[in-house]
PDB file of C-alpha atoms and ligand atoms in Angstrom:
ATOM      1  CA  MET U 117       1.806   3.925  17.044  1.00 30.00           C
ATOM      2  CA  PRO U 118       4.783   5.203  15.108  1.00 32.00           C
ATOM      3  CA  SER U 119       4.743   4.379  11.477  1.00 39.00           C
ATOM      4  CA  GLY U 120       5.925   1.149  10.034  1.00 43.00           C
ATOM      5  CA  SER U 121       9.157   1.289   8.214  1.00 44.00           C
ATOM      6  CA  PRO U 122      10.152   4.904   7.573  1.00 43.00           C
ATOM      7  CA  ASP U 123       7.860   6.370   4.955  1.00 46.00           C
ATOM      8  CA  PHE U 124       5.131   4.010   5.920  1.00 44.00           C
ATOM      9  CA  HIS U 125       1.925   4.705   7.712  1.00 43.00           C
ATOM     10  CA  SER U 126       0.608   2.993  10.771  1.00 38.00           C
ATOM     11  CA  GLY U 127      -2.877   2.180  11.900  1.00 38.00           C
ATOM     12  CA  VAL U 128      -3.817   0.928   8.467  1.00 39.00           C
ATOM     13  CA  ASN U 129      -5.886  -1.853   9.918  1.00 37.00           C
ATOM     14  CA  GLN U 130      -7.786   0.629  12.027  1.00 39.00           C
ATOM     15  CA  GLY U 131      -8.757   2.818   9.137  1.00 41.00           C
ATOM     16  CA  VAL U 132     -11.385   4.623  11.118  1.00 42.00           C
ATOM     17  CA  ALA U 133     -11.069   8.345  10.592  1.00 44.00           C
ATOM     18  CA  PRO U 134      -9.906  10.154  12.581  1.00 42.00           C
ATOM     19  CA  VAL U 135      -7.509   7.344  13.336  1.00 42.00           C
ATOM     20  CA  THR U 136      -6.130   6.905  16.844  1.00 41.00           C
ATOM     21  CA  TYR U 137      -2.466   6.056  17.147  1.00 41.00           C
ATOM     22  CA  GLY U 138      -1.557   4.143  20.252  1.00 42.00           C
ATOM     23  CA  GLN U 139      -1.028   6.847  22.796  1.00 45.00           C
ATOM     24  CA  GLY U 140      -4.417   8.443  22.136  1.00 50.00           C
ATOM     25  CA  GLU U 141      -5.866  10.663  19.500  1.00 57.00           C
ATOM     26  CA  ARG U 142      -3.677  12.251  16.901  1.00 64.00           C
ATOM     27  CA  PRO U 143      -5.466  15.064  15.099  1.00 71.00           C
ATOM     28  CA  PRO U 144      -6.103  13.913  11.525  1.00 76.00           C
ATOM     29  CA  ARG U 145      -3.921  15.639   8.964  1.00 87.00           C
ATOM     30  CA  GLY U 146      -6.730  15.944   6.415  1.00 91.00           C
ATOM     31  CA  ASP U 147     -10.023  17.786   6.649  1.00 92.00           C
ATOM     32  CA  TYR U 148     -12.633  15.044   7.003  1.00 95.00           C
ATOM     33  CA  ALA U 149     -15.381  17.630   7.370  1.00 95.00           C
ATOM     34  CA  GLN U 150     -15.057  18.390   3.635  1.00 90.00           C
ATOM     35  CA  ALA U 151     -15.348  14.739   2.629  1.00 96.00           C
ATOM     36  CA  ARG U 152     -18.415  13.283   0.930  1.00 98.00           C
ATOM     37  CA  ALA U 153     -20.368  10.323   2.334  1.00 98.00           C
ATOM     38  CA  ASP U 154     -18.003   7.945   0.521  1.00 98.00           C
ATOM     39  CA  TYR U 155     -15.033   9.784   2.111  1.00 98.00           C
ATOM     40  CA  THR U 156     -13.822  11.209  -1.204  1.00 98.00           C
ATOM     41  CA  CYS U 157     -13.068  14.915  -1.457  1.00 97.00           C
ATOM     42  CA  GLU U 158     -11.631  17.392  -3.959  1.00 96.00           C
ATOM     43  CA  GLN U 159      -7.864  17.612  -4.489  1.00 97.00           C
ATOM     44  CA  ASP U 160      -7.074  21.258  -3.765  1.00 95.00           C
ATOM     45  CA  TRP U 161      -4.175  21.315  -6.204  1.00 97.00           C
ATOM     46  CA  ALA U 162      -3.857  25.107  -6.129  1.00 97.00           C
ATOM     47  CA  ALA U 163      -3.218  24.949  -2.385  1.00 97.00           C
ATOM     48  CA  TYR U 164       0.105  23.096  -2.819  1.00 97.00           C
ATOM     49  CA  THR U 165       3.002  25.541  -2.324  1.00 98.00           C
ATOM     50  CA  PRO U 166       6.191  25.638  -4.429  1.00 98.00           C
ATOM     51  CA  GLU U 167       7.993  24.247  -1.360  1.00 98.00           C
ATOM     52  CA  GLN U 168       5.600  21.274  -1.285  1.00 98.00           C
ATOM     53  CA  HIS U 169       6.088  20.568  -4.993  1.00 98.00           C
ATOM     54  CA  GLU U 170       9.854  20.720  -4.365  1.00 98.00           C
ATOM     55  CA  LEU U 171       9.586  18.294  -1.420  1.00 98.00           C
ATOM     56  CA  TYR U 172       7.543  15.904  -3.608  1.00 98.00           C
ATOM     57  CA  ARG U 173      10.192  16.202  -6.342  1.00 98.00           C
ATOM     58  CA  ARG U 174      13.000  15.357  -3.863  1.00 98.00           C
ATOM     59  CA  LEU U 175      11.087  12.323  -2.580  1.00 98.00           C
ATOM     60  CA  PHE U 176      10.388  11.199  -6.153  1.00 98.00           C
ATOM     61  CA  GLU U 177      14.049  11.683  -7.125  1.00 97.00           C
ATOM     62  CA  ARG U 178      15.381   9.745  -4.133  1.00 98.00           C
ATOM     63  CA  GLN U 179      13.093   6.779  -4.679  1.00 98.00           C
ATOM     64  CA  SER U 180      13.470   6.702  -8.479  1.00 98.00           C
ATOM     65  CA  ALA U 181      17.265   6.494  -8.129  1.00 98.00           C
ATOM     66  CA  GLN U 182      16.909   3.319  -6.051  1.00 98.00           C
ATOM     67  CA  LEU U 183      14.499   1.398  -8.287  1.00 98.00           C
ATOM     68  CA  PRO U 184      16.859  -0.408 -10.719  1.00 98.00           C
ATOM     69  CA  GLY U 185      17.641  -3.910  -9.413  1.00 98.00           C
ATOM     70  CA  LEU U 186      15.224  -3.535  -6.468  1.00 98.00           C
ATOM     71  CA  ALA U 187      11.751  -2.714  -7.875  1.00 98.00           C
ATOM     72  CA  CYS U 188       9.895  -5.086 -10.199  1.00 98.00           C
ATOM     73  CA  ASP U 189       9.985  -4.209 -13.898  1.00 98.00           C
ATOM     74  CA  GLU U 190       6.250  -3.532 -14.060  1.00 98.00           C
ATOM     75  CA  PHE U 191       6.617  -0.840 -11.404  1.00 98.00           C
ATOM     76  CA  ILE U 192       9.641   0.773 -13.066  1.00 98.00           C
ATOM     77  CA  ALA U 193       7.853   0.751 -16.427  1.00 97.00           C
ATOM     78  CA  ALA U 194       4.840   2.557 -14.982  1.00 98.00           C
ATOM     79  CA  VAL U 195       6.433   5.179 -12.710  1.00 98.00           C
ATOM     80  CA  SER U 196       6.777   7.598 -15.617  1.00 96.00           C
ATOM     81  CA  GLN U 197       2.977   7.503 -15.963  1.00 96.00           C
ATOM     82  CA  LEU U 198       2.805   9.637 -12.802  1.00 97.00           C
ATOM     83  CA  GLY U 199       3.817  12.554 -14.983  1.00 93.00           C
ATOM     84  CA  GLU U 200       6.421  15.286 -14.563  1.00 90.00           C
ATOM     85  CA  PRO U 201       8.060  14.566 -11.150  1.00 95.00           C
ATOM     86  CA  SER U 202       8.672  18.257 -10.460  1.00 96.00           C
ATOM     87  CA  GLN U 203       5.068  18.719  -9.339  1.00 97.00           C
ATOM     88  CA  ILE U 204       2.470  16.844  -7.332  1.00 98.00           C
ATOM     89  CA  PRO U 205       0.218  15.393 -10.047  1.00 98.00           C
ATOM     90  CA  ARG U 206      -3.287  16.644 -10.643  1.00 98.00           C
ATOM     91  CA  PHE U 207      -5.443  13.624  -9.780  1.00 98.00           C
ATOM     92  CA  GLU U 208      -7.910  14.363 -12.582  1.00 97.00           C
ATOM     93  CA  ALA U 209      -5.232  14.227 -15.288  1.00 97.00           C
ATOM     94  CA  LEU U 210      -3.621  11.162 -13.734  1.00 98.00           C
ATOM     95  CA  SER U 211      -7.011   9.420 -13.614  1.00 98.00           C
ATOM     96  CA  GLU U 212      -7.521  10.020 -17.341  1.00 98.00           C
ATOM     97  CA  THR U 213      -4.204   8.278 -18.103  1.00 98.00           C
ATOM     98  CA  LEU U 214      -4.873   5.478 -15.628  1.00 98.00           C
ATOM     99  CA  PHE U 215      -8.447   4.921 -16.783  1.00 98.00           C
ATOM    100  CA  ARG U 216      -7.283   4.463 -20.360  1.00 98.00           C
ATOM    101  CA  ALA U 217      -4.851   1.793 -19.160  1.00 98.00           C
ATOM    102  CA  THR U 218      -6.840  -0.298 -16.683  1.00 98.00           C
ATOM    103  CA  ARG U 219     -10.134   1.548 -15.984  1.00 98.00           C
ATOM    104  CA  TRP U 220      -8.883   2.631 -12.534  1.00 98.00           C
ATOM    105  CA  GLN U 221      -9.204   6.156 -11.223  1.00 98.00           C
ATOM    106  CA  VAL U 222      -7.437   8.054  -8.457  1.00 98.00           C
ATOM    107  CA  VAL U 223      -9.766   9.833  -6.018  1.00 98.00           C
ATOM    108  CA  ALA U 224      -8.753  12.266  -3.276  1.00 98.00           C
ATOM    109  CA  VAL U 225      -9.447  11.427   0.366  1.00 98.00           C
ATOM    110  CA  PRO U 226      -8.492  13.384   3.511  1.00 97.00           C
ATOM    111  CA  GLY U 227      -6.407  10.475   4.867  1.00 96.00           C
ATOM    112  CA  LEU U 228      -7.017   6.986   6.269  1.00 96.00           C
ATOM    113  CA  ILE U 229     -10.686   6.098   5.846  1.00 96.00           C
ATOM    114  CA  PRO U 230     -12.838   3.385   7.441  1.00 94.00           C
ATOM    115  CA  GLU U 231     -12.263  -0.093   6.022  1.00 92.00           C
ATOM    116  CA  GLU U 232     -15.775  -0.383   4.636  1.00 92.00           C
ATOM    117  CA  ALA U 233     -15.340   2.870   2.671  1.00 96.00           C
ATOM    118  CA  PHE U 234     -11.872   1.782   1.567  1.00 96.00           C
ATOM    119  CA  PHE U 235     -13.104  -1.578   0.282  1.00 95.00           C
ATOM    120  CA  ALA U 236     -16.050   0.092  -1.472  1.00 96.00           C
ATOM    121  CA  LEU U 237     -13.748   2.434  -3.422  1.00 98.00           C
ATOM    122  CA  LEU U 238     -11.377  -0.381  -4.439  1.00 98.00           C
ATOM    123  CA  ALA U 239     -14.378  -2.447  -5.566  1.00 97.00           C
ATOM    124  CA  GLN U 240     -15.254   0.438  -7.966  1.00 98.00           C
ATOM    125  CA  ARG U 241     -11.630   0.603  -9.266  1.00 98.00           C
ATOM    126  CA  LYS U 242     -11.148   3.908  -7.444  1.00 98.00           C
ATOM    127  CA  PHE U 243      -7.888   4.209  -5.512  1.00 98.00           C
ATOM    128  CA  PRO U 244      -8.079   6.640  -2.559  1.00 98.00           C
ATOM    129  CA  VAL U 245      -5.096   9.002  -2.526  1.00 98.00           C
ATOM    130  CA  THR U 246      -4.461  11.204   0.467  1.00 98.00           C
ATOM    131  CA  GLY U 247      -4.311  14.900  -0.478  1.00 97.00           C
ATOM    132  CA  TRP U 248      -1.810  16.179   2.089  1.00 97.00           C
ATOM    133  CA  LEU U 249       1.989  15.933   1.830  1.00 97.00           C
ATOM    134  CA  ARG U 250       4.378  15.206   4.708  1.00 97.00           C
ATOM    135  CA  LYS U 251       6.423  18.042   6.232  1.00 97.00           C
ATOM    136  CA  PRO U 252      10.103  18.514   5.297  1.00 97.00           C
ATOM    137  CA  GLU U 253      11.143  17.135   8.690  1.00 96.00           C
ATOM    138  CA  GLU U 254       9.195  13.949   7.822  1.00 95.00           C
ATOM    139  CA  PHE U 255      11.249  13.345   4.675  1.00 96.00           C
ATOM    140  CA  ASP U 256      12.373   9.937   5.957  1.00 91.00           C
ATOM    141  CA  TYR U 257       9.523   9.087   8.270  1.00 82.00           C
ATOM    142  CA  VAL U 258       5.805   9.769   8.017  1.00 89.00           C
ATOM    143  CA  VAL U 259       3.235   8.249  10.326  1.00 80.00           C
ATOM    144  CA  GLU U 260       0.244   8.125   8.001  1.00 90.00           C
ATOM    145  CA  PRO U 261       0.002   7.610   4.246  1.00 94.00           C
ATOM    146  CA  ASP U 262       0.602  10.945   2.533  1.00 97.00           C
ATOM    147  CA  VAL U 263       0.202  11.847  -1.137  1.00 98.00           C
ATOM    148  CA  PHE U 264       3.723  10.653  -1.937  1.00 98.00           C
ATOM    149  CA  HIS U 265       3.228   7.200  -0.387  1.00 98.00           C
ATOM    150  CA  ASP U 266      -0.132   6.739  -2.091  1.00 98.00           C
ATOM    151  CA  LEU U 267       0.879   8.105  -5.497  1.00 98.00           C
ATOM    152  CA  PHE U 268       4.443   6.845  -5.836  1.00 98.00           C
ATOM    153  CA  GLY U 269       3.898   3.631  -3.849  1.00 98.00           C
ATOM    154  CA  HIS U 270       0.493   2.495  -5.017  1.00 98.00           C
ATOM    155  CA  VAL U 271      -0.485   4.055  -8.359  1.00 98.00           C
ATOM    156  CA  PRO U 272       2.174   2.710 -10.774  1.00 98.00           C
ATOM    157  CA  LEU U 273       1.131  -0.921 -10.309  1.00 98.00           C
ATOM    158  CA  LEU U 274      -2.485   0.000 -10.977  1.00 98.00           C
ATOM    159  CA  PHE U 275      -1.257   0.281 -14.583  1.00 98.00           C
ATOM    160  CA  GLU U 276      -0.412  -3.458 -14.453  1.00 98.00           C
ATOM    161  CA  PRO U 277      -3.611  -5.229 -15.603  1.00 97.00           C
ATOM    162  CA  ARG U 278      -3.367  -8.312 -13.378  1.00 97.00           C
ATOM    163  CA  PHE U 279      -2.456  -6.331 -10.272  1.00 98.00           C
ATOM    164  CA  ALA U 280      -5.220  -3.845 -11.117  1.00 98.00           C
ATOM    165  CA  ASP U 281      -7.694  -6.746 -11.161  1.00 97.00           C
ATOM    166  CA  TYR U 282      -6.285  -8.106  -7.882  1.00 97.00           C
ATOM    167  CA  MET U 283      -6.858  -4.746  -6.173  1.00 97.00           C
ATOM    168  CA  GLN U 284     -10.497  -4.681  -7.258  1.00 96.00           C
ATOM    169  CA  ALA U 285     -10.980  -8.333  -6.229  1.00 95.00           C
ATOM    170  CA  TYR U 286      -9.485  -7.401  -2.851  1.00 95.00           C
ATOM    171  CA  GLY U 287     -12.016  -4.591  -2.410  1.00 95.00           C
ATOM    172  CA  ILE U 288     -14.906  -6.854  -3.400  1.00 93.00           C
ATOM    173  CA  GLY U 289     -13.617  -9.503  -0.967  1.00 92.00           C
ATOM    174  CA  GLY U 290     -13.397  -6.877   1.746  1.00 93.00           C
ATOM    175  CA  LEU U 291     -17.022  -5.884   1.282  1.00 92.00           C
ATOM    176  CA  LYS U 292     -17.997  -9.558   1.742  1.00 89.00           C
ATOM    177  CA  ALA U 293     -15.860  -9.875   4.860  1.00 87.00           C
ATOM    178  CA  SER U 294     -18.388  -8.296   7.188  1.00 69.00           C
ATOM    179  CA  ARG U 295     -17.098 -10.128  10.289  1.00 70.00           C
ATOM    180  CA  LEU U 296     -14.391  -8.265  12.206  1.00 72.00           C
ATOM    181  CA  GLU U 297     -11.846 -11.070  12.339  1.00 74.00           C
ATOM    182  CA  ALA U 298     -12.185 -11.510   8.587  1.00 90.00           C
ATOM    183  CA  CYS U 299     -11.270  -7.838   8.161  1.00 89.00           C
ATOM    184  CA  GLU U 300      -8.219  -8.414  10.344  1.00 91.00           C
ATOM    185  CA  HIS U 301      -7.221 -11.389   8.183  1.00 94.00           C
ATOM    186  CA  LEU U 302      -7.768  -9.338   5.026  1.00 94.00           C
ATOM    187  CA  ALA U 303      -5.717  -6.474   6.462  1.00 94.00           C
ATOM    188  CA  ARG U 304      -2.822  -8.931   6.822  1.00 97.00           C
ATOM    189  CA  LEU U 305      -3.252 -10.011   3.214  1.00 97.00           C
ATOM    190  CA  TYR U 306      -3.184  -6.333   2.137  1.00 97.00           C
ATOM    191  CA  TRP U 307      -0.161  -5.659   4.314  1.00 97.00           C
ATOM    192  CA  TYR U 308       1.940  -8.605   3.072  1.00 98.00           C
ATOM    193  CA  THR U 309       1.060  -8.113  -0.600  1.00 98.00           C
ATOM    194  CA  VAL U 310      -0.071  -4.607  -1.588  1.00 98.00           C
ATOM    195  CA  GLU U 311       2.075  -2.849   1.020  1.00 98.00           C
ATOM    196  CA  PHE U 312       5.103  -5.133   1.623  1.00 98.00           C
ATOM    197  CA  GLY U 313       5.012  -7.778  -1.090  1.00 98.00           C
ATOM    198  CA  LEU U 314       8.049  -9.222  -2.896  1.00 98.00           C
ATOM    199  CA  ILE U 315       8.016 -11.053  -6.225  1.00 98.00           C
ATOM    200  CA  ASP U 316      10.442 -13.584  -7.683  1.00 98.00           C
ATOM    201  CA  THR U 317      11.605 -12.705 -11.196  1.00 98.00           C
ATOM    202  CA  PRO U 318      14.120 -14.301 -13.606  1.00 97.00           C
ATOM    203  CA  ALA U 319      16.496 -11.475 -12.632  1.00 97.00           C
ATOM    204  CA  GLY U 320      15.997 -12.213  -8.927  1.00 98.00           C
ATOM    205  CA  ARG U 321      13.803 -11.073  -6.053  1.00 98.00           C
ATOM    206  CA  ARG U 322      12.152  -7.669  -6.494  1.00 98.00           C
ATOM    207  CA  ALA U 323       9.738  -5.413  -4.516  1.00 98.00           C
ATOM    208  CA  TYR U 324       6.180  -4.648  -5.595  1.00 98.00           C
ATOM    209  CA  GLY U 325       4.696  -3.490  -2.253  1.00 98.00           C
ATOM    210  CA  ALA U 326       3.897   0.221  -1.935  1.00 98.00           C
ATOM    211  CA  GLY U 327       5.152   0.519   1.638  1.00 97.00           C
ATOM    212  CA  ILE U 328       8.539  -0.782   0.483  1.00 97.00           C
ATOM    213  CA  LEU U 329       8.701   1.165  -2.788  1.00 98.00           C
ATOM    214  CA  SER U 330       7.934   4.494  -1.101  1.00 97.00           C
ATOM    215  CA  SER U 331      10.405   3.907   1.745  1.00 96.00           C
ATOM    216  CA  GLY U 332      13.862   5.473   1.664  1.00 96.00           C
ATOM    217  CA  GLY U 333      15.468   2.559   3.461  1.00 96.00           C
ATOM    218  CA  GLU U 334      13.207  -0.476   3.337  1.00 97.00           C
ATOM    219  CA  LEU U 335      13.391  -0.945  -0.433  1.00 98.00           C
ATOM    220  CA  ARG U 336      17.007  -2.105  -0.352  1.00 98.00           C
ATOM    221  CA  TYR U 337      16.581  -3.861   3.018  1.00 98.00           C
ATOM    222  CA  SER U 338      13.572  -5.946   1.927  1.00 98.00           C
ATOM    223  CA  VAL U 339      15.238  -7.167  -1.267  1.00 98.00           C
ATOM    224  CA  THR U 340      18.859  -7.625  -0.145  1.00 98.00           C
ATOM    225  CA  SER U 341      19.217  -7.902   3.642  1.00 98.00           C
ATOM    226  CA  PRO U 342      19.859 -11.411   5.045  1.00 98.00           C
ATOM    227  CA  GLN U 343      18.043 -10.379   8.251  1.00 97.00           C
ATOM    228  CA  PRO U 344      14.318 -10.725   7.515  1.00 98.00           C
ATOM    229  CA  GLN U 345      12.431 -13.962   6.984  1.00 97.00           C
ATOM    230  CA  ARG U 346      11.216 -14.425   3.372  1.00 98.00           C
ATOM    231  CA  ILE U 347       8.559 -17.047   2.743  1.00 98.00           C
ATOM    232  CA  ALA U 348       6.788 -18.253  -0.389  1.00 98.00           C
ATOM    233  CA  PHE U 349       3.304 -16.745  -0.649  1.00 97.00           C
ATOM    234  CA  ASP U 350       0.756 -18.847   1.252  1.00 97.00           C
ATOM    235  CA  LEU U 351      -2.690 -17.361   1.893  1.00 96.00           C
ATOM    236  CA  ASP U 352      -3.379 -19.178   5.167  1.00 97.00           C
ATOM    237  CA  ARG U 353       0.131 -18.419   6.451  1.00 98.00           C
ATOM    238  CA  ILE U 354      -0.233 -14.709   5.635  1.00 98.00           C
ATOM    239  CA  MET U 355      -3.622 -14.467   7.320  1.00 97.00           C
ATOM    240  CA  ARG U 356      -2.136 -16.075  10.460  1.00 97.00           C
ATOM    241  CA  THR U 357       0.815 -13.687  10.616  1.00 98.00           C
ATOM    242  CA  ARG U 358       0.748 -10.457  12.590  1.00 97.00           C
ATOM    243  CA  TYR U 359       2.734  -7.550  11.229  1.00 96.00           C
ATOM    244  CA  THR U 360       4.845  -4.888  12.861  1.00 89.00           C
ATOM    245  CA  ILE U 361       4.212  -1.232  12.132  1.00 87.00           C
ATOM    246  CA  ASP U 362       7.094   0.386  13.998  1.00 81.00           C
ATOM    247  CA  SER U 363      10.087  -1.080  12.170  1.00 91.00           C
ATOM    248  CA  TYR U 364      11.113  -2.703   8.933  1.00 95.00           C
ATOM    249  CA  GLN U 365       9.197  -5.912   8.374  1.00 97.00           C
ATOM    250  CA  ALA U 366      10.498  -9.085  10.040  1.00 98.00           C
ATOM    251  CA  SER U 367       8.664 -11.228   7.446  1.00 98.00           C
ATOM    252  CA  TYR U 368       8.138 -10.778   3.709  1.00 98.00           C
ATOM    253  CA  PHE U 369       6.038 -13.032   1.491  1.00 98.00           C
ATOM    254  CA  VAL U 370       7.208 -13.731  -2.043  1.00 98.00           C
ATOM    255  CA  ILE U 371       4.869 -14.357  -4.984  1.00 98.00           C
ATOM    256  CA  ASP U 372       5.876 -16.029  -8.248  1.00 97.00           C
ATOM    257  CA  SER U 373       3.746 -13.733 -10.413  1.00 97.00           C
ATOM    258  CA  PHE U 374       0.884 -11.239 -10.309  1.00 97.00           C
ATOM    259  CA  GLN U 375      -1.219 -13.940 -11.929  1.00 96.00           C
ATOM    260  CA  GLN U 376      -0.727 -15.958  -8.743  1.00 96.00           C
ATOM    261  CA  LEU U 377      -2.379 -13.169  -6.714  1.00 95.00           C
ATOM    262  CA  ILE U 378      -5.416 -13.247  -8.989  1.00 93.00           C
ATOM    263  CA  GLU U 379      -5.713 -17.027  -8.814  1.00 93.00           C
ATOM    264  CA  VAL U 380      -5.343 -17.160  -5.067  1.00 86.00           C
ATOM    265  CA  THR U 381      -7.983 -14.537  -4.425  1.00 83.00           C
ATOM    266  CA  ALA U 382     -10.519 -15.974  -6.879  1.00 86.00           C
ATOM    267  CA  PRO U 383     -12.223 -18.468  -4.544  1.00 88.00           C
ATOM    268  CA  ASP U 384     -14.443 -17.456  -1.634  1.00 90.00           C
ATOM    269  CA  PHE U 385     -12.362 -16.874   1.503  1.00 92.00           C
ATOM    270  CA  THR U 386     -14.864 -18.327   3.975  1.00 91.00           C
ATOM    271  CA  PRO U 387     -13.077 -21.684   4.321  1.00 93.00           C
ATOM    272  CA  VAL U 388      -9.742 -19.862   4.627  1.00 94.00           C
ATOM    273  CA  TYR U 389     -11.088 -17.739   7.471  1.00 93.00           C
ATOM    274  CA  ALA U 390     -12.300 -20.908   9.196  1.00 93.00           C
ATOM    275  CA  ARG U 391      -8.905 -22.627   8.868  1.00 95.00           C
ATOM    276  CA  VAL U 392      -7.075 -19.505  10.050  1.00 95.00           C
ATOM    277  CA  ALA U 393      -9.435 -19.050  12.998  1.00 92.00           C
ATOM    278  CA  ALA U 394      -8.654 -22.657  14.025  1.00 95.00           C
ATOM    279  CA  SER U 395      -4.887 -22.072  13.768  1.00 96.00           C
ATOM    280  CA  SER U 396      -2.516 -20.254  16.067  1.00 96.00           C
ATOM    281  CA  VAL U 397      -1.576 -16.660  15.253  1.00 97.00           C
ATOM    282  CA  LEU U 398       2.090 -16.170  14.386  1.00 98.00           C
ATOM    283  CA  ALA U 399       4.266 -13.225  15.281  1.00 97.00           C
ATOM    284  CA  ALA U 400       6.114 -11.372  12.532  1.00 97.00           C
ATOM    285  CA  GLY U 401       9.412 -13.148  11.972  1.00 96.00           C
ATOM    286  CA  GLU U 402       8.247 -16.402  13.605  1.00 97.00           C
ATOM    287  CA  SER U 403       8.845 -19.653  11.669  1.00 97.00           C
ATOM    288  CA  ALA U 404       6.167 -22.284  11.185  1.00 97.00           C
ATOM    289  CA  PRO U 405       6.134 -25.865   9.853  1.00 95.00           C
ATOM    290  CA  GLY U 406       5.628 -25.886   6.097  1.00 95.00           C
ATOM    291  CA  ASP U 407       7.265 -22.512   5.512  1.00 97.00           C
ATOM    292  CA  ARG U 408       9.051 -22.450   2.145  1.00 97.00           C
ATOM    293  CA  PRO U 409      11.969 -20.018   2.479  1.00 96.00           C
ATOM    294  CA  ARG U 410      12.580 -17.824  -0.606  1.00 96.00           C
TER     295      ARG U 410
HETATM  296  N1  LIG N 721      -7.548   4.338   4.020  1.00 95.84           N
HETATM  297  N2  LIG N 721      -6.919   6.187   2.758  1.00 95.84           N
HETATM  298  C1  LIG N 721      -6.684   4.918   3.157  1.00 95.84           C
HETATM  299  N3  LIG N 721      -5.609   4.251   2.694  1.00 95.84           N
HETATM  300  C2  LIG N 721      -5.351   2.966   3.070  1.00 95.84           C
HETATM  301  O1  LIG N 721      -4.359   2.363   2.623  1.00 95.84           O
HETATM  302  C3  LIG N 721      -6.243   2.325   3.958  1.00 95.84           C
HETATM  303  C4  LIG N 721      -7.345   3.044   4.410  1.00 95.84           C
HETATM  304  N4  LIG N 721      -8.208   2.476   5.263  1.00 95.84           N
HETATM  305  C5  LIG N 721      -8.107   1.107   5.680  1.00 95.84           C
HETATM  306  C6  LIG N 721      -6.884   0.447   5.192  1.00 95.84           C
HETATM  307  N5  LIG N 721      -6.033   1.035   4.353  1.00 95.84           N
HETATM  308  C7  LIG N 721      -6.558  -0.913   5.722  1.00 95.84           C
HETATM  309  O2  LIG N 721      -7.537  -1.348   6.633  1.00 95.84           O
HETATM  310  C8  LIG N 721      -6.355  -1.979   4.706  1.00 95.84           C
HETATM  311  O3  LIG N 721      -5.626  -2.997   5.361  1.00 95.84           O
HETATM  312  C9  LIG N 721      -7.623  -2.531   4.234  1.00 95.84           C
HETATM  313 FE1  LIG N 722      -0.515   2.252   1.446  1.00 95.84          FE
END
């Protein structure tokens, strides 16, 4: 399966390493043999070449230039915490800064990891960051999450206390969701919030999803294009809605605040899963009664 919007990975709801992509096996980009039982591994920072640091810097520069007016303020305020953009950050140093802020850490993983392992790390306030970086020819399009997507897309909002708590609550919820269809429903919640979420602000609609914020083209598209459907956040609606991973999103869900994410994920999801299982599944971009356009 080709990636989602350019710069975004596919197969996220498979998450079983090595991940298969549609037309059969794709060799994993990371070395899973070196990973520990919890799928974490060491970041081999010395192995990054000057060319890789330069590619990371160019990606960082391109995305940073686009943020004003498109990314939420909390993200823009925290991007500088990633450190000097001329080099791929050392995860250990970044974790010290992040831990002081919200008690989260960044841990290296070889790539996509099984959902159970992923949930377990989030539940411990450990965010798994892929060690490898895309190739120069993948500047605009990478199939799986690389270190730029994970660091630039996901880490800044882990400095935002309410979002940081939401991410841990999500991991804890994932560990409870032992049934397969619940994991599929949770993967949709992750996709339409953590990866492709939009937020309404007094200054207008802004992006907070990592898949959008790390994408060269989808950041502007998701916030400004008249083409996609934008719907007010609704947990049942999100869990009923499939997502596409080979194009820009056809649907985006808009929250009012990060506090809303915390409140919505506080209760046990069992009744939600039951309601969703009794409802029809919706295609990305499909309208449904009760939708509140945003
Ligand atoms: N593994 N490393 C990594 N990064 C992810 O974002 C990720 C994953 N495994 C599973 C997964 N995401 C998805 O299943 C989420 O929807 C839970
Ligand atoms: Fe991601």
